[in-house]
mmCIF file of C-alpha atoms in Angstrom:
data_model
loop_
_atom_site.group_PDB
_atom_site.id
_atom_site.type_symbol
_atom_site.label_atom_id
_atom_site.label_comp_id
_atom_site.label_asym_id
_atom_site.label_seq_id
_atom_site.Cartn_x
_atom_site.Cartn_y
_atom_site.Cartn_z
ATOM 1 C CA UNK A 328 64.221 27.238 2.437
ATOM 2 C CA UNK A 329 61.024 25.108 1.976
ATOM 3 C CA UNK A 330 63.277 22.308 2.468
ATOM 4 C CA UNK A 331 64.883 23.275 6.089
ATOM 5 C CA UNK A 332 60.920 23.943 7.626
ATOM 6 C CA UNK A 333 60.173 20.381 5.694
ATOM 7 C CA UNK A 334 63.163 18.499 7.424
ATOM 8 C CA UNK A 335 62.890 21.172 10.650
ATOM 9 C CA UNK A 336 58.443 19.659 10.273
ATOM 10 C CA UNK A 337 60.123 15.740 10.568
ATOM 11 C CA UNK A 338 62.395 16.554 13.539
ATOM 12 C CA UNK A 339 59.282 17.370 15.181
ATOM 13 C CA UNK A 340 56.812 14.604 15.146
ATOM 14 C CA UNK A 341 60.124 12.026 15.416
ATOM 15 C CA UNK A 342 60.910 14.376 18.308
ATOM 16 C CA UNK A 343 56.518 14.199 19.403
ATOM 17 C CA UNK A 344 56.434 10.859 18.964
ATOM 18 C CA UNK A 345 59.263 10.218 21.111
ATOM 19 C CA UNK A 346 58.183 12.230 23.742
ATOM 20 C CA UNK A 347 54.405 10.867 23.403
ATOM 21 C CA UNK A 348 56.037 7.640 24.340
ATOM 22 C CA UNK A 349 57.013 8.929 27.592
ATOM 23 C CA UNK A 350 53.941 10.764 28.186
ATOM 24 C CA UNK A 351 51.985 7.460 28.288
ATOM 25 C CA UNK A 352 54.905 5.961 30.770
ATOM 26 C CA UNK A 353 54.964 8.418 32.929
ATOM 27 C CA UNK A 354 50.960 9.540 32.618
ATOM 28 C CA UNK A 355 48.872 9.179 35.867
ATOM 29 C CA UNK A 356 50.606 10.677 38.620
ATOM 30 C CA UNK A 357 52.540 7.406 38.893
ATOM 31 C CA UNK A 358 55.649 6.258 38.122
ATOM 32 C CA UNK A 359 56.296 3.869 35.277
ATOM 33 C CA UNK A 360 59.193 5.103 32.073
ATOM 34 C CA UNK A 361 59.726 4.115 28.915
ATOM 35 C CA UNK A 362 62.001 1.241 27.801
ATOM 36 C CA UNK A 363 63.169 2.214 25.219
ATOM 37 C CA UNK A 364 66.232 5.045 26.203
ATOM 38 C CA UNK A 365 69.863 4.418 25.188
ATOM 39 C CA UNK A 366 70.770 3.161 28.471
ATOM 40 C CA UNK A 367 72.496 -0.119 28.867
ATOM 41 C CA UNK A 368 71.471 -3.868 30.292
ATOM 42 C CA UNK A 369 72.566 -2.644 34.126
ATOM 43 C CA UNK A 370 70.101 1.045 34.096
ATOM 44 C CA UNK A 371 66.685 -1.754 32.879
ATOM 45 C CA UNK A 372 66.621 -3.976 35.164
ATOM 46 C CA UNK A 373 67.414 -1.373 37.830
ATOM 47 C CA UNK A 374 64.264 0.836 36.649
ATOM 48 C CA UNK A 375 62.456 -2.754 36.743
ATOM 49 C CA UNK A 376 63.039 -3.114 39.521
ATOM 50 C CA UNK A 377 62.222 0.700 41.215
ATOM 51 C CA UNK A 378 58.996 -0.343 39.339
ATOM 52 C CA UNK A 379 58.025 -2.928 40.973
ATOM 53 C CA UNK A 380 58.746 -1.550 44.366
ATOM 54 C CA UNK A 381 57.426 1.574 43.698
ATOM 55 C CA UNK A 382 53.832 -0.448 43.553
ATOM 56 C CA UNK A 383 54.581 -3.258 45.676
ATOM 57 C CA UNK A 384 54.955 -0.162 48.626
ATOM 58 C CA UNK A 385 51.678 1.245 47.043
ATOM 59 C CA UNK A 386 49.774 -2.169 47.641
ATOM 60 C CA UNK A 387 51.352 -1.966 51.080
ATOM 61 C CA UNK A 388 50.397 0.823 51.456
ATOM 62 C CA UNK A 389 47.087 1.044 51.192
ATOM 63 C CA UNK A 390 46.262 -2.300 53.035
ATOM 64 C CA UNK A 391 47.427 -0.826 55.789
ATOM 65 C CA UNK A 392 45.423 2.366 55.072
ATOM 66 C CA UNK A 393 42.170 -0.392 54.424
ATOM 67 C CA UNK A 394 42.990 -1.393 57.908
ATOM 68 C CA UNK A 395 43.012 1.754 59.783
ATOM 69 C CA UNK A 396 39.992 2.538 58.837
ATOM 70 C CA UNK A 397 38.280 -1.042 59.599
ATOM 71 C CA UNK A 398 39.868 -0.580 63.470
ATOM 72 C CA UNK A 399 38.648 2.587 63.555
ATOM 73 C CA UNK A 400 35.232 1.712 62.414
ATOM 74 C CA UNK A 401 35.345 -1.396 64.999
ATOM 75 C CA UNK A 402 36.176 0.997 67.968
ATOM 76 C CA UNK A 403 33.692 4.163 67.267
ATOM 77 C CA UNK A 404 31.213 0.461 66.585
ATOM 78 C CA UNK A 405 32.581 -0.809 70.028
ATOM 79 C CA UNK A 406 32.356 1.887 71.978
ATOM 80 C CA UNK A 407 28.842 2.234 71.380
ATOM 81 C CA UNK A 408 28.279 -1.009 72.238
ATOM 82 C CA UNK A 409 29.590 -0.978 75.561
ATOM 83 C CA UNK A 410 28.251 2.911 76.031
ATOM 84 C CA UNK A 411 24.969 0.641 75.850
ATOM 85 C CA UNK A 412 25.869 -3.009 77.355
ATOM 86 C CA UNK A 413 27.258 -0.048 80.580
ATOM 87 C CA UNK A 414 23.221 0.596 80.411
ATOM 88 C CA UNK A 415 21.986 -2.965 80.250
ATOM 89 C CA UNK A 416 24.049 -3.426 83.056
ATOM 90 C CA UNK A 417 23.009 -0.492 85.049
ATOM 91 C CA UNK A 418 19.650 -1.027 84.724
ATOM 92 C CA UNK A 419 19.606 -4.657 85.629
ATOM 93 C CA UNK A 420 21.562 -3.015 89.314
ATOM 94 C CA UNK A 421 18.645 -1.215 89.941
ATOM 95 C CA UNK A 422 16.088 -3.303 89.432
ATOM 96 C CA UNK A 423 17.926 -5.952 91.591
ATOM 97 C CA UNK A 424 19.164 -3.173 94.119
ATOM 98 C CA UNK A 425 15.244 -1.947 94.919
ATOM 99 C CA UNK A 426 12.844 -4.851 93.882
ATOM 100 C CA UNK A 427 11.986 -7.896 96.042
ATOM 101 C CA UNK A 428 9.017 -9.550 95.500
ATOM 102 C CA UNK A 429 6.181 -11.129 97.580
ATOM 103 C CA UNK A 430 7.148 -14.502 95.678
ATOM 104 C CA UNK A 431 11.015 -14.580 96.563
ATOM 105 C CA UNK A 432 14.263 -12.176 95.657
ATOM 106 C CA UNK A 433 15.083 -14.701 93.117
ATOM 107 C CA UNK A 434 14.938 -12.424 90.387
ATOM 108 C CA UNK A 435 17.143 -9.966 91.717
ATOM 109 C CA UNK A 436 19.163 -12.025 92.722
ATOM 110 C CA UNK A 437 19.777 -13.235 88.265
ATOM 111 C CA UNK A 438 19.261 -9.311 87.893
ATOM 112 C CA UNK A 439 22.108 -8.622 90.496
ATOM 113 C CA UNK A 440 24.354 -11.606 88.453
ATOM 114 C CA UNK A 441 23.063 -10.373 85.013
ATOM 115 C CA UNK A 442 24.423 -6.766 85.690
ATOM 116 C CA UNK A 443 28.051 -7.389 87.139
ATOM 117 C CA UNK A 444 28.719 -10.540 84.798
ATOM 118 C CA UNK A 445 27.748 -7.843 82.013
ATOM 119 C CA UNK A 446 29.867 -4.849 83.488
ATOM 120 C CA UNK A 447 32.328 -7.257 82.888
ATOM 121 C CA UNK A 448 32.204 -7.915 79.393
ATOM 122 C CA UNK A 449 32.438 -4.531 78.850
ATOM 123 C CA UNK A 450 34.959 -4.279 80.990
ATOM 124 C CA UNK A 451 36.728 -6.369 78.257
ATOM 125 C CA UNK A 452 35.687 -4.884 76.029
ATOM 126 C CA UNK A 453 37.041 -1.830 76.337
ATOM 127 C CA UNK A 454 40.495 -3.110 76.526
ATOM 128 C CA UNK A 455 39.943 -5.134 73.325
ATOM 129 C CA UNK A 456 39.652 -1.489 72.372
ATOM 130 C CA UNK A 457 42.531 -0.412 74.161
ATOM 131 C CA UNK A 458 44.345 -2.508 72.579
ATOM 132 C CA UNK A 459 43.013 -1.931 68.584
ATOM 133 C CA UNK A 460 44.194 1.173 69.155
ATOM 134 C CA UNK A 461 47.513 0.617 70.071
ATOM 135 C CA UNK A 462 48.537 -2.418 68.865
ATOM 136 C CA UNK A 463 47.418 -1.985 65.613
ATOM 137 C CA UNK A 464 45.793 0.814 64.891
ATOM 138 C CA UNK A 465 48.208 3.516 65.755
ATOM 139 C CA UNK A 466 51.327 1.857 64.718
ATOM 140 C CA UNK A 467 49.780 1.175 60.937
ATOM 141 C CA UNK A 468 48.232 4.930 60.588
ATOM 142 C CA UNK A 469 52.461 6.006 61.456
ATOM 143 C CA UNK A 470 53.970 3.484 58.935
ATOM 144 C CA UNK A 471 51.329 5.149 56.318
ATOM 145 C CA UNK A 472 51.688 8.888 56.718
ATOM 146 C CA UNK A 473 55.525 7.965 58.210
ATOM 147 C CA UNK A 474 58.709 9.615 56.996
ATOM 148 C CA UNK A 475 60.927 6.367 55.478
ATOM 149 C CA UNK A 476 57.874 5.368 53.556
ATOM 150 C CA UNK A 477 57.066 9.103 51.788
ATOM 151 C CA UNK A 478 61.393 9.693 51.475
ATOM 152 C CA UNK A 479 61.612 6.595 49.181
ATOM 153 C CA UNK A 480 58.736 7.190 47.648
ATOM 154 C CA UNK A 481 60.087 10.477 46.219
ATOM 155 C CA UNK A 482 63.824 9.112 45.910
ATOM 156 C CA UNK A 483 62.161 6.870 43.208
ATOM 157 C CA UNK A 484 59.649 9.564 41.883
ATOM 158 C CA UNK A 485 63.213 11.474 41.126
ATOM 159 C CA UNK A 486 64.574 8.933 39.315
ATOM 160 C CA UNK A 487 61.634 8.679 37.440
ATOM 161 C CA UNK A 488 61.644 12.394 36.367
ATOM 162 C CA UNK A 489 65.831 12.462 36.063
ATOM 163 C CA UNK A 490 64.141 9.118 33.922
ATOM 164 C CA UNK A 491 61.792 11.549 31.733
ATOM 165 C CA UNK A 492 64.355 14.821 31.217
ATOM 166 C CA UNK A 493 67.325 11.948 29.700
ATOM 167 C CA UNK A 494 64.399 11.041 27.501
ATOM 168 C CA UNK A 495 63.964 14.337 26.641
ATOM 169 C CA UNK A 496 67.804 14.379 26.056
ATOM 170 C CA UNK A 497 67.643 11.456 23.720
ATOM 171 C CA UNK A 498 65.357 13.173 22.167
ATOM 172 C CA UNK A 499 67.862 16.290 21.562
ATOM 173 C CA UNK A 500 70.127 13.864 19.678
ATOM 174 C CA UNK A 501 68.157 11.892 18.130
ATOM 175 C CA UNK A 502 67.734 16.452 16.022
ATOM 176 C CA UNK A 503 71.098 15.228 15.109
ATOM 177 C CA UNK A 504 71.085 12.137 14.377
ATOM 178 C CA UNK A 505 68.428 9.374 14.359
ATOM 179 C CA UNK A 506 67.928 7.889 18.307
ATOM 180 C CA UNK A 507 69.323 3.860 18.044
ATOM 181 C CA UNK A 508 67.653 0.684 19.702
ATOM 182 C CA UNK A 509 70.301 -1.742 17.859
ATOM 183 C CA UNK A 510 74.012 -2.059 18.606
ATOM 184 C CA UNK A 511 73.752 -1.946 14.578
ATOM 185 C CA UNK A 512 72.354 1.290 14.854
ATOM 186 C CA UNK A 513 74.003 2.895 17.427
ATOM 187 C CA UNK A 514 77.114 2.034 15.563
ATOM 188 C CA UNK A 515 75.395 4.181 12.829
ATOM 189 C CA UNK A 516 74.892 7.315 14.594
ATOM 190 C CA UNK A 517 78.709 6.774 15.517
ATOM 191 C CA UNK A 518 79.420 6.868 12.019
ATOM 192 C CA UNK A 519 77.062 9.362 11.118
ATOM 193 C CA UNK A 520 78.879 11.897 14.612
ATOM 194 C CA UNK A 521 81.146 11.788 13.344
ATOM 195 C CA UNK A 522 80.397 12.636 9.373
ATOM 196 C CA UNK A 523 78.215 16.215 11.432
ATOM 197 C CA UNK A 524 81.949 16.806 13.210
ATOM 198 C CA UNK A 525 83.483 16.686 10.219
ATOM 199 C CA UNK A 526 81.848 18.449 7.406
ATOM 200 C CA UNK A 527 83.023 21.942 6.719
ATOM 201 C CA UNK A 528 80.256 24.682 8.338
ATOM 202 C CA UNK A 529 78.572 21.503 10.540
ATOM 203 C CA UNK A 530 81.094 23.221 14.077
ATOM 204 C CA UNK A 531 78.189 24.707 15.559
ATOM 205 C CA UNK A 532 75.967 21.835 15.316
ATOM 206 C CA UNK A 533 78.814 20.081 16.528
ATOM 207 C CA UNK A 534 79.383 21.808 19.610
ATOM 208 C CA UNK A 535 75.603 21.035 20.347
ATOM 209 C CA UNK A 536 75.633 17.414 19.489
ATOM 210 C CA UNK A 537 78.382 16.954 22.621
ATOM 211 C CA UNK A 538 76.643 19.555 24.734
ATOM 212 C CA UNK A 539 73.882 17.404 24.156
ATOM 213 C CA UNK A 540 75.630 14.109 24.530
ATOM 214 C CA UNK A 541 78.083 15.812 27.441
ATOM 215 C CA UNK A 542 74.385 16.585 30.176
ATOM 216 C CA UNK A 543 72.841 12.868 28.470
ATOM 217 C CA UNK A 544 76.161 11.414 30.351
ATOM 218 C CA UNK A 545 75.885 13.527 33.556
ATOM 219 C CA UNK A 546 72.442 12.559 33.363
ATOM 220 C CA UNK A 547 72.881 8.148 33.175
ATOM 221 C CA UNK A 548 75.174 8.467 35.701
ATOM 222 C CA UNK A 549 72.626 10.304 38.816
ATOM 223 C CA UNK A 550 69.977 8.057 36.972
ATOM 224 C CA UNK A 551 72.704 4.570 38.501
ATOM 225 C CA UNK A 552 73.506 6.834 41.540
ATOM 226 C CA UNK A 553 69.530 8.508 42.251
ATOM 227 C CA UNK A 554 68.818 4.873 41.354
ATOM 228 C CA UNK A 555 70.308 2.443 43.840
ATOM 229 C CA UNK A 556 69.487 4.678 46.786
ATOM 230 C CA UNK A 557 65.921 4.773 45.767
ATOM 231 C CA UNK A 558 66.182 0.860 45.601
ATOM 232 C CA UNK A 559 67.683 0.926 48.525
ATOM 233 C CA UNK A 560 65.412 3.145 50.050
ATOM 234 C CA UNK A 561 61.739 1.175 49.371
ATOM 235 C CA UNK A 562 63.978 -2.198 49.984
ATOM 236 C CA UNK A 563 63.834 -1.337 53.514
ATOM 237 C CA UNK A 564 60.617 0.620 53.589
ATOM 238 C CA UNK A 565 58.826 -2.801 51.751
ATOM 239 C CA UNK A 566 60.550 -5.501 54.250
ATOM 240 C CA UNK A 567 59.488 -3.198 57.147
ATOM 241 C CA UNK A 568 56.088 -2.904 56.143
ATOM 242 C CA UNK A 569 55.594 -6.882 55.223
ATOM 243 C CA UNK A 570 56.829 -7.153 58.993
ATOM 244 C CA UNK A 571 54.627 -4.514 61.074
ATOM 245 C CA UNK A 572 51.477 -5.471 59.151
ATOM 246 C CA UNK A 573 51.864 -9.298 59.802
ATOM 247 C CA UNK A 574 52.525 -8.353 63.607
ATOM 248 C CA UNK A 575 49.369 -5.731 63.724
ATOM 249 C CA UNK A 576 46.983 -8.704 62.902
ATOM 250 C CA UNK A 577 49.138 -11.277 65.116
ATOM 251 C CA UNK A 578 48.412 -9.191 67.776
ATOM 252 C CA UNK A 579 45.004 -7.856 66.488
ATOM 253 C CA UNK A 580 44.013 -11.925 66.335
ATOM 254 C CA UNK A 581 45.664 -12.410 69.714
ATOM 255 C CA UNK A 582 43.995 -9.354 71.755
ATOM 256 C CA UNK A 583 40.376 -10.596 70.150
ATOM 257 C CA UNK A 584 40.921 -14.249 71.107
ATOM 258 C CA UNK A 585 41.836 -13.398 74.646
ATOM 259 C CA UNK A 586 38.351 -11.204 74.145
ATOM 260 C CA UNK A 587 36.653 -13.897 73.533
ATOM 261 C CA UNK A 588 38.490 -16.112 76.565
ATOM 262 C CA UNK A 589 36.860 -14.329 78.848
ATOM 263 C CA UNK A 590 34.106 -13.412 77.217
ATOM 264 C CA UNK A 591 32.526 -17.631 76.865
ATOM 265 C CA UNK A 592 34.732 -17.779 81.255
ATOM 266 C CA UNK A 593 32.085 -14.457 82.923
ATOM 267 C CA UNK A 594 29.298 -16.092 80.246
ATOM 268 C CA UNK A 595 29.989 -19.361 81.366
ATOM 269 C CA UNK A 596 29.999 -19.127 85.305
ATOM 270 C CA UNK A 597 26.710 -15.991 84.901
ATOM 271 C CA UNK A 598 24.759 -19.956 83.134
ATOM 272 C CA UNK A 599 25.828 -22.061 85.930
ATOM 273 C CA UNK A 600 25.062 -19.403 88.975
ATOM 274 C CA UNK A 601 21.429 -19.255 87.281
ATOM 275 C CA UNK A 602 20.442 -22.509 86.254
ATOM 276 C CA UNK A 603 21.604 -23.712 89.715
ATOM 277 C CA UNK A 604 18.856 -20.541 90.753
ATOM 278 C CA UNK A 605 16.516 -22.340 88.738
ATOM 279 C CA UNK A 606 17.239 -25.551 89.693
ATOM 280 C CA UNK A 607 16.862 -24.825 93.362
ATOM 281 C CA UNK A 608 13.316 -22.433 92.186
ATOM 282 C CA UNK A 609 12.303 -26.298 91.090
ATOM 283 C CA UNK A 610 13.175 -28.920 93.204
ATOM 284 C CA UNK A 611 10.595 -29.170 96.590
ATOM 285 C CA UNK A 612 11.597 -27.608 99.040
ATOM 286 C CA UNK A 613 13.243 -28.907 101.814
ATOM 287 C CA UNK A 614 12.357 -28.292 105.807
ATOM 288 C CA UNK A 615 14.747 -26.855 108.027
ATOM 289 C CA UNK A 616 15.796 -27.218 111.128
ATOM 290 C CA UNK A 617 14.755 -24.197 113.332
ATOM 291 C CA UNK A 618 17.928 -23.281 115.256
ATOM 292 C CA UNK A 619 16.316 -22.926 118.023
ATOM 293 C CA UNK A 620 15.240 -25.711 118.369
ATOM 294 C CA UNK A 621 16.990 -27.992 121.055
ATOM 295 C CA UNK A 622 19.123 -30.754 120.099
ATOM 296 C CA UNK A 623 17.927 -33.421 120.685
ATOM 297 C CA UNK A 624 18.491 -35.349 124.168
ATOM 298 C CA UNK A 625 21.241 -38.238 125.224
ATOM 299 C CA UNK A 626 19.788 -41.865 125.439
ATOM 300 C CA UNK A 627 20.980 -41.408 129.479
ATOM 301 C CA UNK A 628 18.089 -38.926 129.480
ATOM 302 C CA UNK A 629 15.419 -41.339 128.139
ATOM 303 C CA UNK A 630 17.198 -43.914 130.183
ATOM 304 C CA UNK A 631 17.150 -46.348 127.149
ATOM 305 C CA UNK A 632 13.251 -46.515 127.883
ATOM 306 C CA UNK A 633 11.840 -46.102 124.760
ATOM 307 C CA UNK A 634 7.659 -45.699 125.872
ATOM 308 C CA UNK A 635 4.813 -46.030 124.186
ATOM 309 C CA UNK A 636 3.835 -42.310 123.929
ATOM 310 C CA UNK A 637 1.491 -39.636 121.923
ATOM 311 C CA UNK A 638 2.679 -36.821 120.189
ATOM 312 C CA UNK A 639 0.021 -35.387 118.482
ATOM 313 C CA UNK A 640 -1.702 -38.457 117.534
ATOM 314 C CA UNK A 641 1.178 -39.685 115.101
ATOM 315 C CA UNK A 642 2.530 -42.558 117.192
ATOM 316 C CA UNK A 643 0.296 -46.107 116.999
ATOM 317 C CA UNK A 644 -0.517 -47.970 118.951
ATOM 318 C CA UNK A 645 2.059 -50.006 119.472
ATOM 319 C CA UNK A 646 4.167 -47.721 119.580
ATOM 320 C CA UNK A 647 6.402 -47.480 116.709
ATOM 321 C CA UNK A 648 5.306 -46.766 112.862
ATOM 322 C CA UNK A 649 7.012 -46.640 109.698
ATOM 323 C CA UNK A 650 8.378 -43.103 107.904
ATOM 324 C CA UNK A 651 9.287 -42.252 104.336
ATOM 325 C CA UNK A 652 12.167 -40.172 104.304
ATOM 326 C CA UNK A 653 11.061 -36.911 101.901
ATOM 327 C CA UNK A 654 14.549 -35.224 102.039
ATOM 328 C CA UNK A 655 17.839 -35.376 103.359
ATOM 329 C CA UNK A 656 19.430 -34.823 106.591
ATOM 330 C CA UNK A 657 22.951 -34.575 107.501
ATOM 331 C CA UNK A 658 23.842 -35.671 111.397
ATOM 332 C CA UNK A 659 25.430 -32.631 113.223
ATOM 333 C CA UNK A 660 26.700 -34.800 117.030
ATOM 334 C CA UNK A 661 27.334 -38.212 117.386
ATOM 335 C CA UNK A 662 22.867 -39.208 118.831
ATOM 336 C CA UNK A 663 21.575 -37.920 115.311
ATOM 337 C CA UNK A 664 20.594 -40.272 112.443
ATOM 338 C CA UNK A 665 21.744 -39.580 108.907
ATOM 339 C CA UNK A 666 18.800 -39.232 106.667
ATOM 340 C CA UNK A 667 18.310 -40.399 102.882
ATOM 341 C CA UNK A 668 15.369 -39.500 100.954
ATOM 342 C CA UNK A 669 13.783 -42.848 100.106
ATOM 343 C CA UNK A 670 15.169 -44.607 102.813
ATOM 344 C CA UNK A 671 12.854 -46.265 105.571
ATOM 345 C CA UNK A 672 12.796 -46.162 109.022
ATOM 346 C CA UNK A 673 11.349 -46.749 112.369
ATOM 347 C CA UNK A 674 9.309 -44.310 114.015
ATOM 348 C CA UNK A 675 10.326 -45.281 117.933
ATOM 349 C CA UNK A 676 10.261 -41.650 119.769
ATOM 350 C CA UNK A 677 8.601 -38.014 118.762
ATOM 351 C CA UNK A 678 9.124 -35.435 120.978
ATOM 352 C CA UNK A 679 7.429 -32.403 121.914
ATOM 353 C CA UNK A 680 9.804 -29.895 120.282
ATOM 354 C CA UNK A 681 10.716 -31.779 116.706
ATOM 355 C CA UNK A 682 13.038 -34.458 116.799
ATOM 356 C CA UNK A 683 12.040 -38.054 116.617
ATOM 357 C CA UNK A 684 13.607 -40.737 117.296
ATOM 358 C CA UNK A 685 14.387 -44.497 115.732
ATOM 359 C CA UNK A 686 16.794 -46.869 113.180
ATOM 360 C CA UNK A 687 17.883 -47.303 110.140
ATOM 361 C CA UNK A 688 19.491 -49.362 108.155
ATOM 362 C CA UNK A 689 21.003 -50.685 111.299
ATOM 363 C CA UNK A 690 21.820 -48.123 113.091
ATOM 364 C CA UNK A 691 19.449 -46.240 115.813
ATOM 365 C CA UNK A 692 19.521 -41.943 116.571
ATOM 366 C CA UNK A 693 17.290 -39.138 116.261
ATOM 367 C CA UNK A 694 16.813 -36.851 113.620
ATOM 368 C CA UNK A 695 13.650 -33.557 112.499
ATOM 369 C CA UNK A 696 10.401 -35.407 113.110
ATOM 370 C CA UNK A 697 9.066 -33.324 109.750
ATOM 371 C CA UNK A 698 12.063 -35.408 107.093
ATOM 372 C CA UNK A 699 9.878 -37.558 107.695
ATOM 373 C CA UNK A 700 5.926 -38.696 106.015
ATOM 374 C CA UNK A 701 4.493 -41.014 108.137
ATOM 375 C CA UNK A 702 3.145 -45.174 105.668
ATOM 376 C CA UNK A 703 0.753 -47.034 106.738
ATOM 377 C CA UNK A 704 1.873 -49.691 104.321
ATOM 378 C CA UNK A 705 5.485 -50.477 102.911
ATOM 379 C CA UNK A 706 6.326 -52.412 100.870
ATOM 380 C CA UNK A 707 8.431 -56.250 102.008
ATOM 381 C CA UNK A 708 11.477 -55.653 100.952
ATOM 382 C CA UNK A 709 11.317 -51.992 102.085
ATOM 383 C CA UNK A 710 10.325 -53.467 105.446
ATOM 384 C CA UNK A 711 14.027 -55.192 105.580
ATOM 385 C CA UNK A 712 15.810 -52.896 104.541
ATOM 386 C CA UNK A 713 15.013 -50.634 107.680
ATOM 387 C CA UNK A 714 16.880 -53.749 109.848
#
């Protein structure tokens, strides 16, 4: 009896060591396995392929989840920015609509322009957030939580459990013979199994050995079938993960690029409007022709005679004087004269309704008198330009 107990103790220790090896490979709740099972080379390669696929799809799932979390955080922050921007736009609109300074309404117009531009930018930001939600976050979330990935991973886990069961079955057969680790040892085990069957009085052990071998063969057969199914499913899921993730990243980049391009256009337009307004403010005031001012008289009305007349003391004793053009003027009729800043003109007649008649660069015509300023001293070269 003592000898039997010692033999049983040794067998238990051997089984425990094998179980520890199995637990080491399958521990942690993930996918894994021992490569020391009694399996052929094809099954070993299948097992290693499944292990790589399981790790790859798990990493892809985590990356997709990270993208979804990042996009959702960006959407939350962006929504808050839209809310703040809309408030700023509304405040600018109210100021532009309700306030008019005594020195002019330049700031009011600028505030209205800013309000309009900012409202457009916040609208574009809202469109971007919607695009990120529908084109990026939702498809990736569906992939992470979808049935194809989970079903494929469950197949792999079923294969893993079956492999563990087969490993345990191998441990059971080791009660009758030592587990082979080489071809030579496998031949030796076969001889020992034959001796177990042929030895008288070991009929019960032989039956148990045959049952264990039969169950092990069934497990190996089922493992082969399930391993192929799991590998095909994980391969398809991995390809889908790669394709979908790349497509969603491209969609995210395109949505952000379109948003920034549109915002840049809005800001360029706003900057142009504000710079134009600033230039208008900083430019010297241009006298405007009163719409109620009568048009200049025709030459027939004055009979072509440019007599010396006084107009608020503006004409000299000869009835002529030189004036320098301060503001440009574009003729609106054939009897009017085009003026450019810096030109000198010979003023020959000034009427009581604000018009003056003169000659500049060989052309004669009427022009608003307020657009020029009298000059008593002029360089000879400037005088030559008049004629």
